[in-house]
Amino acid sequence: MSARSYIDSTTTCYKEGTTYKAVRYDGVTIKQSTRAEDVIQAALNQKGVIHFAPQQPGQLTTWDCTSRINSSTAFVLPERTYLTADAYNNIFITVPQGYSGKIIKIGQNVDVTSQGIDGIGFYERGSAQGNWTGIKFEMNGTKGIQFCEFSNITMYHNKVGIEMEVSGPDAWINSNTFQNIVIFSSEEAAYLFDLTGGGDLDFNTFIHCMVETGDQYGFKDVDGEANSFHNCQVWDSGSIVDMNIKATADRTVIMGGRIGKDGTYTNLGTNTYKPVAAY
């Protein structure tokens, strides 16, 4: 069971047949609906720890969003809010075929600390077109995100799995941890770094992040200072780019894994540390 689970969750989310329900810590049902997006949003409004329970232990349980999420709307993860599920219980938030927006958005012009996702997956229903982004960090102004954890996440058939965008000289995405994440078949990139607007994208740690490549990149435009990658693996990439490190990156660390095993590895950064690979 997840460390943040039923016992200390602010809200627990259940699916019973085609009905979704969010129940507060005191037993009060705050929302019940056949529309998954309405129940998820009601739980997010409570903030705190939001735990998704399986219909049966180990059974695939999907939260099938329909009309709320569109190209301009995503679920905004509030500060000090965690989405959790028990390990191996196959909880997925799904979007309709052809969806072209983001699923989870974090940041913009607010400070974010102590936030995360653990044990939740994302995929597109039907014949996937791969035009969506799973998790998008957007930091601008003088605000930043730090000390957040994202782990045990699986995604299928997106455009970008996790995108980190800093669009202001005084904004930042620093000291966050990404661990045990599996991303399959991204059309553009499993991980996308965007520091073109200035600011900091530094000291983030990626541990056991697995990529089954799509059409272009595993880790695209790695930038910033002292970001580290430990046993990160890109599989079946062939002529695809496993990772490219930009000239503005400094002290990137790559330990073990399969970066550059099958696909291209390009390093233009300064003081990059990548010892002899394990393969």
Short mmCIF file of C-alpha atoms in Angstrom, two decimals:
data_model
loop_
_atom_site.label_atom_id
_atom_site.label_comp_id
_atom_site.label_asym_id
_atom_site.label_seq_id
_atom_site.Cartn_x
_atom_site.Cartn_y
_atom_site.Cartn_z
CA MET A 1 0.00 0.00 0.00
CA SER A 2 1.23 3.46 -0.82
CA ALA A 3 2.75 5.49 2.01
CA ARG A 4 0.07 8.10 1.36
CA SER A 5 -3.06 5.98 1.19
CA TYR A 6 -6.50 5.45 2.68
CA ILE A 7 -5.36 6.07 6.22
CA ASP A 8 -4.20 9.64 5.69
CA SER A 9 -5.90 10.71 2.46
CA THR A 10 -7.90 13.92 2.35
CA THR A 11 -10.13 12.37 -0.32
CA THR A 12 -10.52 8.81 -1.58
CA CYS A 13 -11.83 8.24 -5.09
CA TYR A 14 -13.80 5.13 -6.02
CA LYS A 15 -15.25 3.68 -9.20
CA GLU A 16 -18.32 1.46 -8.91
CA GLY A 17 -19.51 0.20 -12.28
CA THR A 18 -19.76 3.35 -14.41
CA THR A 19 -20.16 5.67 -11.42
CA TYR A 20 -17.28 7.64 -9.93
CA LYS A 21 -17.27 8.91 -6.35
CA ALA A 22 -15.04 11.12 -4.18
CA VAL A 23 -15.35 10.65 -0.41
CA ARG A 24 -13.79 13.06 2.06
CA TYR A 25 -11.78 11.92 5.11
CA ASP A 26 -14.85 12.36 7.35
CA GLY A 27 -16.98 10.03 5.23
CA VAL A 28 -18.90 12.74 3.37
CA THR A 29 -19.36 12.11 -0.35
CA ILE A 30 -18.31 15.36 -2.00
CA LYS A 31 -19.13 14.28 -5.55
CA GLN A 32 -20.74 11.34 -7.32
CA SER A 33 -21.17 11.25 -11.07
CA THR A 34 -20.85 9.18 -14.24
CA ARG A 35 -18.41 11.86 -15.45
CA ALA A 36 -14.94 11.04 -14.19
CA GLU A 37 -13.62 14.56 -14.79
CA ASP A 38 -16.21 16.12 -12.46
CA VAL A 39 -15.27 13.81 -9.61
CA ILE A 40 -11.52 14.28 -10.13
CA GLN A 41 -11.97 18.06 -10.10
CA ALA A 42 -14.05 17.91 -6.92
CA ALA A 43 -11.26 15.93 -5.26
CA LEU A 44 -8.62 18.40 -6.46
CA ASN A 45 -10.64 21.23 -4.96
CA GLN A 46 -10.16 19.61 -1.54
CA LYS A 47 -6.35 19.55 -2.03
CA GLY A 48 -4.22 17.33 0.22
CA VAL A 49 -3.71 13.62 -0.50
CA ILE A 50 -6.12 12.22 -3.09
CA HIS A 51 -6.09 8.42 -3.18
CA PHE A 52 -7.55 6.39 -6.06
CA ALA A 53 -8.81 3.00 -4.91
CA PRO A 54 -9.02 0.02 -7.32
CA GLN A 55 -12.35 -1.60 -8.12
CA GLN A 56 -10.67 -4.88 -7.14
CA PRO A 57 -7.06 -5.40 -5.97
CA GLY A 58 -4.80 -5.55 -9.00
CA GLN A 59 -7.65 -4.87 -11.44
CA LEU A 60 -7.29 -2.26 -14.17
CA THR A 61 -9.41 0.71 -13.13
CA THR A 62 -9.86 3.54 -15.63
CA TRP A 63 -11.14 7.03 -14.98
CA ASP A 64 -12.48 7.83 -18.43
CA CYS A 65 -12.61 11.60 -18.94
CA THR A 66 -14.93 12.81 -21.69
CA SER A 67 -15.92 16.46 -22.00
CA ARG A 68 -14.09 18.56 -19.42
CA ILE A 69 -10.57 18.15 -20.70
CA ASN A 70 -9.96 19.79 -24.06
CA SER A 71 -7.13 21.57 -25.85
CA SER A 72 -7.22 24.53 -23.46
CA THR A 73 -8.11 22.81 -20.18
CA ALA A 74 -6.20 20.40 -17.96
CA PHE A 75 -6.41 19.25 -14.38
CA VAL A 76 -4.35 21.77 -12.41
CA LEU A 77 -2.55 20.11 -9.52
CA PRO A 78 -2.75 22.48 -6.53
CA GLU A 79 0.16 23.12 -4.20
CA ARG A 80 0.66 20.49 -1.48
CA THR A 81 -1.56 18.03 -3.31
CA TYR A 82 -0.65 14.41 -4.08
CA LEU A 83 -2.41 11.99 -6.40
CA THR A 84 -1.74 8.46 -5.21
CA ALA A 85 -2.71 4.85 -5.80
CA ASP A 86 -1.47 1.58 -4.35
CA ALA A 87 1.39 0.02 -6.28
CA TYR A 88 0.43 -2.34 -9.14
CA ASN A 89 -3.28 -1.56 -8.95
CA ASN A 90 -3.39 -0.22 -12.53
CA ILE A 91 -5.16 3.10 -12.01
CA PHE A 92 -5.31 5.13 -15.24
CA ILE A 93 -6.80 8.51 -16.09
CA THR A 94 -7.77 8.25 -19.76
CA VAL A 95 -8.64 10.80 -22.42
CA PRO A 96 -10.81 10.36 -25.52
CA GLN A 97 -9.41 9.50 -28.93
CA GLY A 98 -8.00 12.59 -30.65
CA TYR A 99 -7.43 14.58 -27.45
CA SER A 100 -4.77 17.25 -28.04
CA GLY A 101 -4.25 19.04 -24.74
CA LYS A 102 -2.57 18.35 -21.42
CA ILE A 103 -3.85 16.00 -18.73
CA ILE A 104 -2.06 17.41 -15.67
CA LYS A 105 -0.75 20.98 -15.48
CA ILE A 106 1.52 22.25 -12.75
CA GLY A 107 2.64 25.76 -11.97
CA GLN A 108 2.46 28.93 -14.05
CA ASN A 109 2.86 32.11 -11.95
CA VAL A 110 2.65 30.41 -8.53
CA ASP A 111 5.21 28.85 -6.20
CA VAL A 112 4.87 25.08 -5.89
CA THR A 113 6.41 22.82 -3.24
CA SER A 114 5.60 19.41 -1.75
CA GLN A 115 3.48 18.07 -4.56
CA GLY A 116 3.42 14.85 -6.53
CA ILE A 117 1.89 11.90 -8.32
CA ASP A 118 2.49 8.28 -7.31
CA GLY A 119 0.96 5.25 -8.98
CA ILE A 120 -1.31 6.93 -11.57
CA GLY A 121 -1.10 6.23 -15.31
CA PHE A 122 -2.39 8.02 -18.42
CA TYR A 123 -3.48 6.88 -21.87
CA GLU A 124 -5.69 7.76 -24.84
CA ARG A 125 -8.65 5.53 -25.55
CA GLY A 126 -9.37 4.02 -28.94
CA SER A 127 -6.88 4.19 -31.81
CA ALA A 128 -4.41 6.62 -30.26
CA GLN A 129 -3.34 9.66 -32.29
CA GLY A 130 -0.72 10.80 -29.80
CA ASN A 131 -1.37 14.55 -29.70
CA TRP A 132 -1.48 15.08 -25.92
CA THR A 133 0.91 15.80 -23.07
CA GLY A 134 0.76 13.79 -19.87
CA ILE A 135 2.26 16.20 -17.31
CA LYS A 136 3.20 19.79 -18.17
CA PHE A 137 5.20 22.05 -15.85
CA GLU A 138 4.76 25.72 -16.76
CA MET A 139 6.71 28.21 -14.67
CA ASN A 140 6.90 31.92 -15.43
CA GLY A 141 7.22 35.28 -13.71
CA THR A 142 9.21 34.96 -10.48
CA LYS A 143 7.76 31.63 -9.40
CA GLY A 144 9.06 28.08 -9.32
CA ILE A 145 8.51 24.46 -8.43
CA GLN A 146 10.83 22.52 -6.12
CA PHE A 147 11.04 19.47 -3.84
CA CYS A 148 8.27 17.56 -5.64
CA GLU A 149 8.11 13.82 -6.34
CA PHE A 150 6.67 11.92 -9.30
CA SER A 151 6.91 8.15 -9.26
CA ASN A 152 5.42 4.85 -10.47
CA ILE A 153 3.74 6.49 -13.48
CA THR A 154 2.99 4.80 -16.81
CA MET A 155 1.93 6.53 -20.04
CA TYR A 156 1.02 5.25 -23.50
CA HIS A 157 0.93 6.93 -26.92
CA ASN A 158 1.30 10.63 -26.14
CA LYS A 159 2.98 13.48 -27.99
CA VAL A 160 5.07 14.40 -24.94
CA GLY A 161 5.14 12.46 -21.71
CA ILE A 162 6.57 15.02 -19.28
CA GLU A 163 7.36 18.58 -20.37
CA MET A 164 9.21 21.12 -18.24
CA GLU A 165 8.91 24.72 -19.48
CA VAL A 166 10.52 27.73 -17.79
CA SER A 167 9.52 30.93 -19.54
CA GLY A 168 10.89 33.75 -17.39
CA PRO A 169 14.40 34.75 -16.27
CA ASP A 170 13.40 34.57 -12.60
CA ALA A 171 11.34 31.36 -12.78
CA TRP A 172 12.61 27.86 -11.98
CA ILE A 173 12.02 24.10 -11.90
CA ASN A 174 14.61 22.83 -9.42
CA SER A 175 15.34 19.85 -7.16
CA ASN A 176 12.46 17.59 -8.16
CA THR A 177 12.56 13.78 -8.37
CA PHE A 178 11.19 11.54 -11.15
CA GLN A 179 11.41 7.86 -10.35
CA ASN A 180 10.17 4.54 -11.79
CA ILE A 181 8.37 6.12 -14.73
CA VAL A 182 7.61 4.17 -17.92
CA ILE A 183 6.61 6.04 -21.10
CA PHE A 184 5.65 4.17 -24.27
CA SER A 185 5.62 5.53 -27.82
CA SER A 186 5.79 9.32 -27.58
CA GLU A 187 5.34 11.05 -30.93
CA GLU A 188 7.78 13.87 -30.06
CA ALA A 189 9.56 13.12 -26.80
CA ALA A 190 9.11 11.16 -23.60
CA TYR A 191 10.77 14.03 -21.70
CA LEU A 192 11.03 17.57 -23.08
CA PHE A 193 13.11 20.34 -21.49
CA ASP A 194 12.29 23.94 -22.48
CA LEU A 195 14.50 26.62 -21.02
CA THR A 196 14.35 28.98 -24.00
CA GLY A 197 12.63 31.70 -21.96
CA GLY A 198 15.41 31.90 -19.39
CA GLY A 199 15.32 30.97 -15.71
CA ASP A 200 16.55 27.79 -14.03
CA LEU A 201 15.94 24.12 -14.68
CA ASP A 202 18.47 22.66 -12.27
CA PHE A 203 19.31 19.77 -9.92
CA ASN A 204 16.40 17.55 -10.98
CA THR A 205 16.90 13.80 -10.55
CA PHE A 206 15.64 11.04 -12.85
CA ILE A 207 15.89 7.48 -11.50
CA HIS A 208 14.89 4.29 -13.35
CA CYS A 209 12.99 6.21 -16.03
CA MET A 210 12.21 3.81 -18.89
CA VAL A 211 11.33 4.87 -22.42
CA GLU A 212 10.00 2.72 -25.25
CA THR A 213 10.59 5.21 -28.03
CA GLY A 214 8.16 6.65 -30.51
CA ASP A 215 9.09 8.76 -33.52
CA GLN A 216 11.75 11.24 -32.40
CA TYR A 217 13.27 11.54 -28.91
CA GLY A 218 13.62 9.86 -25.57
CA PHE A 219 15.03 12.83 -23.60
CA LYS A 220 14.87 15.98 -25.73
CA ASP A 221 16.84 19.23 -25.27
CA VAL A 222 18.29 18.43 -21.85
CA ASP A 223 19.26 21.80 -20.38
CA GLY A 224 20.03 23.55 -17.10
CA GLU A 225 22.57 22.74 -14.40
CA ALA A 226 23.36 19.50 -12.59
CA ASN A 227 20.40 17.44 -13.73
CA SER A 228 21.15 13.76 -13.17
CA PHE A 229 19.95 10.54 -14.81
CA HIS A 230 20.44 7.23 -12.99
CA ASN A 231 19.80 3.93 -14.80
CA CYS A 232 17.52 5.66 -17.32
CA GLN A 233 16.91 3.43 -20.32
CA VAL A 234 15.73 4.04 -23.87
CA TRP A 235 14.72 0.91 -25.76
CA ASP A 236 14.32 0.05 -29.45
CA SER A 237 15.29 3.52 -30.56
CA GLY A 238 17.27 2.64 -33.70
CA SER A 239 17.75 5.92 -35.59
CA ILE A 240 15.82 7.85 -32.93
CA VAL A 241 17.61 10.24 -30.55
CA ASP A 242 17.95 8.70 -27.09
CA MET A 243 19.08 12.01 -25.59
CA ASN A 244 20.44 15.33 -26.76
CA ILE A 245 22.13 17.72 -24.34
CA LYS A 246 22.13 21.38 -25.31
CA ALA A 247 25.18 23.63 -25.32
CA THR A 248 23.70 25.67 -22.48
CA ALA A 249 23.56 22.64 -20.15
CA ASP A 250 26.19 22.30 -17.44
CA ARG A 251 27.24 19.36 -15.21
CA THR A 252 24.67 16.88 -16.50
CA VAL A 253 25.23 13.46 -14.92
CA ILE A 254 24.35 10.14 -16.61
CA MET A 255 25.01 7.02 -14.55
CA GLY A 256 24.38 3.57 -16.03
CA GLY A 257 21.31 2.84 -18.12
CA ARG A 258 20.99 2.63 -21.91
CA ILE A 259 21.36 6.22 -23.11
CA GLY A 260 23.02 5.89 -26.52
CA LYS A 261 22.86 2.08 -26.67
CA ASP A 262 20.54 1.78 -29.69
CA GLY A 263 19.85 5.37 -30.68
CA THR A 264 21.75 8.63 -31.00
CA TYR A 265 23.31 10.39 -28.02
CA THR A 266 24.43 13.99 -28.61
CA ASN A 267 26.27 15.97 -25.95
CA LEU A 268 26.98 19.66 -26.50
CA GLY A 269 26.91 20.51 -22.80
CA THR A 270 29.71 21.57 -20.49
CA ASN A 271 31.21 19.27 -17.84
CA THR A 272 28.86 16.38 -18.69
CA TYR A 273 29.67 13.27 -16.68
CA LYS A 274 28.89 9.97 -18.42
CA PRO A 275 31.27 7.16 -17.49
CA VAL A 276 31.55 3.93 -19.44
CA ALA A 277 28.05 2.52 -19.94
CA ALA A 278 26.95 -0.69 -18.27
CA TYR A 279 26.00 -2.42 -21.56
#
